[in-house]
């Protein structure tokens, strides 16, 4: 199929999965006629009809709550939240129902729904169009969380999420929606949840990242070369997490820097560091360093570059670690 | 076919008082009446026994639904078995009207896994604990069923307090827009724990909310099982005809504590409670059937002891449930549990075993 | 004192068309009319220039409010300065009616910290981006002010789409119960981005929601600045008299893209847009004042060029704002920042400096 | 004042603070006439009137959202959420407004509100009366989080929260509401946020805990003695966190077990472990172990003991660590 932008790969996945499985249905604000504010759902309503690509009222808890009911009626709903920070009204449904309903039926009923949304900062947008909410999702039992960093994974992880019998939240890094371009397999393409990907082999230290932080980590690895050989590990799926890949890389390099856009406290980098502190402590040649957003409200966009992890900050952390 | 009369305060009513207030009629055969009566008594007995079991320490916290039976049995009767019920904790036992064993519901209140059922077995969703959050579920189910061309109606039960929640509002909004075949059944028992309905909403009636969602709003005497049946039957017809959702406000008064842990003496009007108890819904129907000559004292006794027998068997079965293995903690969260769960369980077993 | 006429569709109206539709009257002096006109033109000019600045890359994404000026200026005129305004992004510039420099609002759209003000300086709360979530803020403010015995009314602006959100519902519910002196002002421009109001709610009119909260609901022609003024004035009176909240539905039609990034050609009815543009709100008022003999062509020109001057100065000032220091990232989150912030900043400075 | 139960200490703090500051106001579901379902607000309405102890409609986002407006009108609202899992509808207000509004005014306006709620498991309650939601709160910029473990701290931390110029979430461990009894200073009593407390000195390892896990950790320390000398550190305030106390204890003992009821992934124990992995790695004699709830929905209460961290699990972790 050739090269696609990341957002086009999302759109492609939706086309393929709606075609493949007549019980898949897309719903959300402006996903129909408009094709979504990022055009991720463009063409779906024309192709599959207004009943399988549904423009909903402006009510996120309503979207996710009705999706629970749609599952009970035999559908596999794919909900779009228009932006990261506008998904919070639906957290109640997510935590109290989406993550618990299969359990509540003692495993008898499935809730194969997907919540996908553009997320993350760096896009020069008004307030609250920049959040990285993965902690809220990943901490919640009963849901899975995937975050692609390139077009092929965006397609494959979304396909996996749609086919998964359990609820999956897919966070799509909007910063690289239209800058990440790459080869995407045509037709059905599935990247199993729970498999990390070594984007670049290295021997001196590991940069652990996901989403838009992966290309950033790659640039940092470039910067560090030839001074040091950095491995870049793209987690791709935060839950389930490919712990083996993480531990293998840590064992190999003995030095780990974790990069995340979200605020630091209880961000996913903390979980990565905690796993390393528990299971890899004897492999480590130095501290586990985190390069993250700060514990502050995401700033005015003229200042956002100071908030977002930068190549410079990653390189600085790597150098400190290498020197330790 | 049926005659529904206005009651005081504009509520729909069928059952009179045998004196000044005339009885109305509904199109039910004597057998159907007796079946409905049996269901009412089953619920009543379930509720009264549960309170006893709670006092005896045999079940945990329990949400009493005494005098709410007419709303539950009356509305359920208007449904077909293929229709789905979305209960709140106040309708915890509604499944027994659908053939669910009493032991299942008792197990739920005992915190035993045997209390959690497969909704598809009875077309009864799980008991919803967080207020109003199941309204969108029912709406999604009804909408989704209609999309699939299936003729299934959903009914969702919630309280007066629930109408203040955003979830109620969003569910109702979707219901209207999607023309979902769903019935929003509001048990207005005038209290949300200690908060009276006047402190809940400034609306004159909760049914006033319906037009804001583009659906009809109906007010009915919640102590009148036949009026509830009639109102629900009409709503079901409307839903099946593709005319969308209905909001039913069934008005009653909470005569029991909110739940076993509650102390209503701190807030409630005891005189009003006493009045309401006088006029409670099972007795009202009993007297109505007596006036029709359908129900006699022997049948009342028989029905009650049958129901008591169901409960005796139910609690015995619930108490006979063996304790579940801790492995269950790790099951059912996911279709395929992550590998860490097996490690966690192994560790836990090692520790518990030691 | 005033004569408000019914318009087509039952909307309140004052301004006629100079032909078949008669003009009504409001109790404003010619000076007040001209002042109101000046405000309308200021908003219009702000909006039109902002779109140009956006195209020139001088401001970022911008939410256009062309043809919404009458709703904003008309309602604002009914308030006293001590009354608080809670705007959405659609009313981003409403502060300029309260003396806020144009540069402040422009800076907001430029993502520069100079765009964030102290609400107490203008009695204008921050621009609310997440839909409907500021409704409870306004209600809490109004309720809290009344509790303190202060005579302050709050008005909160939101769109037709916002009425679907749980936050709207919960805010409105509180407003009714607390009898808060607040005005819920709904700009029904018939679209929430690409979603038409018919897909938003099955209610016949959005004002139908009001009775569900126990408050009056009023419908007014949103393109008629005087009708908006009158409706708001009445609501303000009611609020000040202690009679609680009012829901105002001001009906108009969105003629511009939702925001600069939007492409309405994918969904909108272009003919209807053209019609609406013909009848846009500033022109309507201009012609009305012309019929009254209050406004002439010179004054129109003068008013416009004054407003243009304000904008020229505004953008110049906004562009002259020096870039802020990264230290600001760590300020204002807390009254006393935790010690880690100083360490983070020091590290950042070291890295940025290197 | 003598001995009080933990919930009585909460009540006492509210009485003292409402008396002290006429701008303090309590609102929530059933807090007035009933005095709250746990009786934490008993007597307030009688004493201070229905305008300063307000029974609200059943709408958590409405409670927190109006509290934001109340702050703007000059009040210091103390919101009660009736239970942990029923606070989720208010997360949207918390994340998008409560944590951001001071920032939004460039520090010009204060939002001195408190959200307090009973939290945690082990109480044999129906579903969703058992959650430990601290991660959702602590990850959110602009809010502070305190969790007392005993009556005196319950009073002192709540007083500090009420006096704090910023929003504070206070999670009260309902498991020990009526079993934790202790001396509580009479009248004004403030425990500053951001100060941890060494509940028990020890030299071989540190048990880090908060809330109801503190008495549990103490029992584990008893169990471990005399075989090993365990220090018990009660964090008391998760944000701001007393990092110095944490690092000092880790430096002293070299071995750390962190105990938390919440699900493991991205729980606060992960943050503690991450801080140690970053700043104390050379002090550690072994891995940082976490004893936590599992990444599953909180179970049916007949099984809850298997879910909750137990003395046995803490002791087991400690022994493994000591042997490593
Ligand atoms: C979201 C949420 N908030 C709070 C509670 C605690 N709570 C349980 S029952 C109840 C009152 C419900 O009143 P109402 O809706 O009238 O139903 P009723 O109990 O009277 O049947 C409250 C506040 C809850 N279960 N869920
Ligand atoms: C909670 C939330 N969900 C989604 C959005 C994204 N969004 C921004 S504007 C908008 C449409 C709003 O429509 P309406 O309320 O009618 O106001 P209008 O823009 O027409 O003035 C949407 C969905 C948001 N800002 N907040
Ligand atoms: Mg009730
Ligand atoms: Mg609109």
Short mmCIF file of N, CA, C and O in Angstrom, two decimals, chain B residues 18-79:
data_model
loop_
_atom_site.label_atom_id
_atom_site.label_comp_id
_atom_site.label_asym_id
_atom_site.label_seq_id
_atom_site.Cartn_x
_atom_site.Cartn_y
_atom_site.Cartn_z
N UNK B 18 -61.57 1.31 47.59
CA UNK B 18 -62.76 0.57 48.02
C UNK B 18 -63.80 1.47 48.69
O UNK B 18 -64.84 1.01 49.12
N UNK B 19 -63.46 2.76 48.79
CA UNK B 19 -64.42 3.71 49.37
C UNK B 19 -64.64 4.85 48.36
O UNK B 19 -65.30 4.62 47.34
N UNK B 20 -64.10 6.00 48.66
CA UNK B 20 -64.35 7.15 47.79
C UNK B 20 -63.67 7.01 46.43
O UNK B 20 -64.20 7.43 45.40
N UNK B 21 -62.49 6.43 46.44
CA UNK B 21 -61.67 6.37 45.23
C UNK B 21 -62.05 5.12 44.43
O UNK B 21 -61.86 4.00 44.90
N UNK B 22 -62.56 5.30 43.22
CA UNK B 22 -63.02 4.14 42.46
C UNK B 22 -61.84 3.34 41.88
O UNK B 22 -60.78 3.89 41.65
N UNK B 23 -62.07 2.07 41.69
CA UNK B 23 -61.07 1.25 41.02
C UNK B 23 -61.15 1.45 39.51
O UNK B 23 -62.23 1.68 38.96
N UNK B 24 -60.00 1.36 38.85
CA UNK B 24 -59.99 1.29 37.39
C UNK B 24 -59.83 -0.16 36.97
O UNK B 24 -59.92 -1.07 37.79
N UNK B 25 -59.58 -0.34 35.69
CA UNK B 25 -59.45 -1.72 35.19
C UNK B 25 -58.24 -1.84 34.31
O UNK B 25 -57.82 -0.89 33.67
N UNK B 26 -57.71 -3.04 34.26
CA UNK B 26 -56.68 -3.31 33.25
C UNK B 26 -57.03 -4.65 32.60
O UNK B 26 -57.74 -5.47 33.17
N UNK B 27 -56.50 -4.84 31.42
CA UNK B 27 -56.83 -6.04 30.66
C UNK B 27 -55.95 -7.21 31.09
O UNK B 27 -55.08 -7.65 30.36
N UNK B 28 -56.16 -7.68 32.29
CA UNK B 28 -55.44 -8.86 32.77
C UNK B 28 -56.48 -9.92 33.15
O UNK B 28 -57.52 -9.59 33.72
N UNK B 29 -56.18 -11.15 32.84
CA UNK B 29 -57.07 -12.24 33.26
C UNK B 29 -56.84 -12.51 34.74
O UNK B 29 -55.81 -12.11 35.31
N UNK B 30 -57.78 -13.18 35.40
CA UNK B 30 -57.57 -13.52 36.81
C UNK B 30 -56.25 -14.27 37.02
O UNK B 30 -55.54 -14.01 37.99
N UNK B 31 -55.90 -15.16 36.11
CA UNK B 31 -54.64 -15.90 36.25
C UNK B 31 -53.46 -14.92 36.23
O UNK B 31 -52.52 -15.04 36.99
N UNK B 32 -53.53 -13.99 35.31
CA UNK B 32 -52.44 -13.01 35.21
C UNK B 32 -52.37 -12.16 36.49
O UNK B 32 -51.29 -11.87 36.99
N UNK B 33 -53.53 -11.81 36.99
CA UNK B 33 -53.55 -11.05 38.25
C UNK B 33 -52.88 -11.86 39.36
O UNK B 33 -52.05 -11.34 40.11
N UNK B 34 -53.24 -13.12 39.44
CA UNK B 34 -52.68 -13.93 40.52
C UNK B 34 -51.18 -14.12 40.34
O UNK B 34 -50.41 -14.14 41.31
N UNK B 35 -50.77 -14.23 39.08
CA UNK B 35 -49.33 -14.35 38.83
C UNK B 35 -48.61 -13.08 39.27
O UNK B 35 -47.55 -13.13 39.92
N UNK B 36 -49.19 -11.97 38.93
CA UNK B 36 -48.59 -10.70 39.33
C UNK B 36 -48.55 -10.60 40.86
O UNK B 36 -47.54 -10.16 41.45
N UNK B 37 -49.62 -11.02 41.48
CA UNK B 37 -49.66 -10.99 42.95
C UNK B 37 -48.54 -11.86 43.53
O UNK B 37 -47.83 -11.47 44.46
N UNK B 38 -48.38 -13.06 42.94
CA UNK B 38 -47.32 -13.96 43.39
C UNK B 38 -45.95 -13.28 43.29
O UNK B 38 -45.10 -13.40 44.18
N UNK B 39 -45.76 -12.55 42.22
CA UNK B 39 -44.48 -11.87 42.02
C UNK B 39 -44.25 -10.77 43.06
O UNK B 39 -43.15 -10.59 43.58
N UNK B 40 -45.32 -10.06 43.33
CA UNK B 40 -45.24 -9.02 44.35
C UNK B 40 -44.84 -9.63 45.69
O UNK B 40 -43.97 -9.12 46.40
N UNK B 41 -45.52 -10.72 46.01
CA UNK B 41 -45.28 -11.35 47.31
C UNK B 41 -43.86 -11.94 47.36
O UNK B 41 -43.19 -11.90 48.40
N UNK B 42 -43.41 -12.44 46.23
CA UNK B 42 -42.05 -12.98 46.18
C UNK B 42 -41.04 -11.88 46.51
O UNK B 42 -40.14 -12.05 47.33
N UNK B 43 -41.23 -10.74 45.88
CA UNK B 43 -40.32 -9.62 46.14
C UNK B 43 -40.41 -9.17 47.60
O UNK B 43 -39.40 -8.96 48.27
N UNK B 44 -41.64 -9.02 48.07
CA UNK B 44 -41.85 -8.59 49.45
C UNK B 44 -41.17 -9.56 50.44
O UNK B 44 -40.47 -9.13 51.37
N UNK B 45 -41.37 -10.83 50.18
CA UNK B 45 -40.80 -11.82 51.08
C UNK B 45 -39.28 -11.82 50.99
O UNK B 45 -38.58 -11.89 52.00
N UNK B 46 -38.79 -11.69 49.76
CA UNK B 46 -37.34 -11.59 49.60
C UNK B 46 -36.80 -10.44 50.46
O UNK B 46 -35.83 -10.59 51.21
N UNK B 47 -37.47 -9.31 50.35
CA UNK B 47 -36.99 -8.13 51.05
C UNK B 47 -37.06 -8.30 52.56
O UNK B 47 -36.09 -8.03 53.29
N UNK B 48 -38.19 -8.77 53.04
CA UNK B 48 -38.34 -8.89 54.49
C UNK B 48 -37.39 -9.93 55.08
O UNK B 48 -36.82 -9.74 56.15
N UNK B 49 -37.24 -11.03 54.35
CA UNK B 49 -36.32 -12.06 54.86
C UNK B 49 -34.88 -11.54 54.83
O UNK B 49 -34.09 -11.83 55.73
N UNK B 50 -34.56 -10.78 53.79
CA UNK B 50 -33.18 -10.29 53.68
C UNK B 50 -32.82 -9.42 54.87
O UNK B 50 -31.70 -9.47 55.39
N UNK B 51 -33.77 -8.62 55.29
CA UNK B 51 -33.51 -7.77 56.44
C UNK B 51 -33.23 -8.65 57.67
O UNK B 51 -32.31 -8.37 58.45
N UNK B 52 -34.02 -9.70 57.81
CA UNK B 52 -33.79 -10.63 58.92
C UNK B 52 -32.41 -11.29 58.79
O UNK B 52 -31.63 -11.33 59.75
N UNK B 53 -32.11 -11.75 57.57
CA UNK B 53 -30.80 -12.39 57.37
C UNK B 53 -29.67 -11.41 57.70
O UNK B 53 -28.65 -11.79 58.26
N UNK B 54 -29.89 -10.17 57.33
CA UNK B 54 -28.86 -9.17 57.66
C UNK B 54 -28.69 -9.06 59.17
O UNK B 54 -27.57 -9.06 59.68
N UNK B 55 -29.81 -8.99 59.87
CA UNK B 55 -29.72 -8.85 61.34
C UNK B 55 -29.06 -10.06 61.95
O UNK B 55 -28.38 -9.97 62.97
N UNK B 56 -29.25 -11.19 61.30
CA UNK B 56 -28.64 -12.42 61.80
C UNK B 56 -27.19 -12.56 61.35
O UNK B 56 -26.53 -13.57 61.62
N UNK B 57 -26.72 -11.57 60.61
CA UNK B 57 -25.33 -11.64 60.15
C UNK B 57 -25.11 -12.60 59.00
O UNK B 57 -23.98 -13.01 58.74
N UNK B 58 -26.17 -12.96 58.31
CA UNK B 58 -26.02 -13.94 57.24
C UNK B 58 -25.84 -13.30 55.87
O UNK B 58 -25.41 -13.95 54.92
N UNK B 59 -26.21 -12.04 55.73
CA UNK B 59 -25.83 -11.26 54.54
C UNK B 59 -25.24 -9.94 55.04
O UNK B 59 -25.41 -9.58 56.20
N UNK B 60 -24.55 -9.25 54.15
CA UNK B 60 -23.91 -7.98 54.53
C UNK B 60 -24.89 -6.82 54.44
O UNK B 60 -26.10 -7.00 54.54
N UNK B 61 -24.33 -5.62 54.25
CA UNK B 61 -25.15 -4.43 53.99
C UNK B 61 -26.21 -4.78 52.98
O UNK B 61 -25.95 -5.48 52.01
N UNK B 62 -27.41 -4.26 53.17
CA UNK B 62 -28.50 -4.60 52.25
C UNK B 62 -29.36 -3.37 52.00
O UNK B 62 -29.69 -2.64 52.93
N UNK B 63 -29.70 -3.16 50.73
CA UNK B 63 -30.55 -2.01 50.37
C UNK B 63 -32.00 -2.48 50.31
O UNK B 63 -32.39 -3.20 49.40
N UNK B 64 -32.76 -2.04 51.29
CA UNK B 64 -34.14 -2.47 51.47
C UNK B 64 -35.02 -1.88 50.36
O UNK B 64 -34.85 -0.72 49.99
N UNK B 65 -35.97 -2.69 49.84
CA UNK B 65 -36.86 -2.12 48.83
C UNK B 65 -38.34 -2.29 49.19
O UNK B 65 -39.21 -2.27 48.33
N UNK B 66 -38.60 -2.42 50.46
CA UNK B 66 -39.96 -2.53 50.96
C UNK B 66 -40.81 -1.36 50.43
O UNK B 66 -40.40 -0.21 50.47
N UNK B 67 -41.98 -1.71 49.89
CA UNK B 67 -42.90 -0.75 49.27
C UNK B 67 -42.42 -0.25 47.90
O UNK B 67 -43.01 0.66 47.33
N UNK B 68 -41.38 -0.85 47.37
CA UNK B 68 -40.98 -0.57 45.99
C UNK B 68 -41.38 -1.72 45.08
O UNK B 68 -41.11 -1.68 43.88
N UNK B 69 -41.99 -2.76 45.64
CA UNK B 69 -42.24 -3.97 44.87
C UNK B 69 -43.18 -3.73 43.70
O UNK B 69 -43.01 -4.32 42.62
N UNK B 70 -44.17 -2.87 43.90
CA UNK B 70 -45.15 -2.63 42.83
C UNK B 70 -44.48 -2.03 41.60
O UNK B 70 -44.81 -2.36 40.46
N UNK B 71 -43.50 -1.15 41.83
CA UNK B 71 -42.81 -0.52 40.71
C UNK B 71 -42.02 -1.57 39.92
O UNK B 71 -41.97 -1.54 38.70
N UNK B 72 -41.43 -2.49 40.67
CA UNK B 72 -40.58 -3.48 40.02
C UNK B 72 -41.43 -4.55 39.32
O UNK B 72 -41.24 -4.84 38.13
N UNK B 73 -42.37 -5.13 40.05
CA UNK B 73 -43.16 -6.22 39.47
C UNK B 73 -44.11 -5.70 38.40
O UNK B 73 -44.33 -6.34 37.37
N UNK B 74 -44.67 -4.53 38.63
CA UNK B 74 -45.62 -3.97 37.66
C UNK B 74 -44.95 -3.67 36.34
O UNK B 74 -45.48 -3.99 35.27
N UNK B 75 -43.78 -3.07 36.39
CA UNK B 75 -43.10 -2.73 35.14
C UNK B 75 -42.54 -3.97 34.45
O UNK B 75 -42.62 -4.11 33.24
N UNK B 76 -42.02 -4.88 35.25
CA UNK B 76 -41.42 -6.08 34.65
C UNK B 76 -42.48 -6.87 33.89
O UNK B 76 -42.20 -7.46 32.84
N UNK B 77 -43.70 -6.87 34.40
CA UNK B 77 -44.77 -7.63 33.76
C UNK B 77 -45.07 -7.13 32.35
O UNK B 77 -45.55 -7.89 31.50
N UNK B 78 -44.75 -5.89 32.10
CA UNK B 78 -45.04 -5.32 30.79
C UNK B 78 -44.01 -5.71 29.74
O UNK B 78 -44.15 -5.39 28.56
N UNK B 79 -42.95 -6.37 30.18
CA UNK B 79 -41.87 -6.74 29.26
C UNK B 79 -42.01 -8.17 28.77
O UNK B 79 -42.66 -9.00 29.40
#
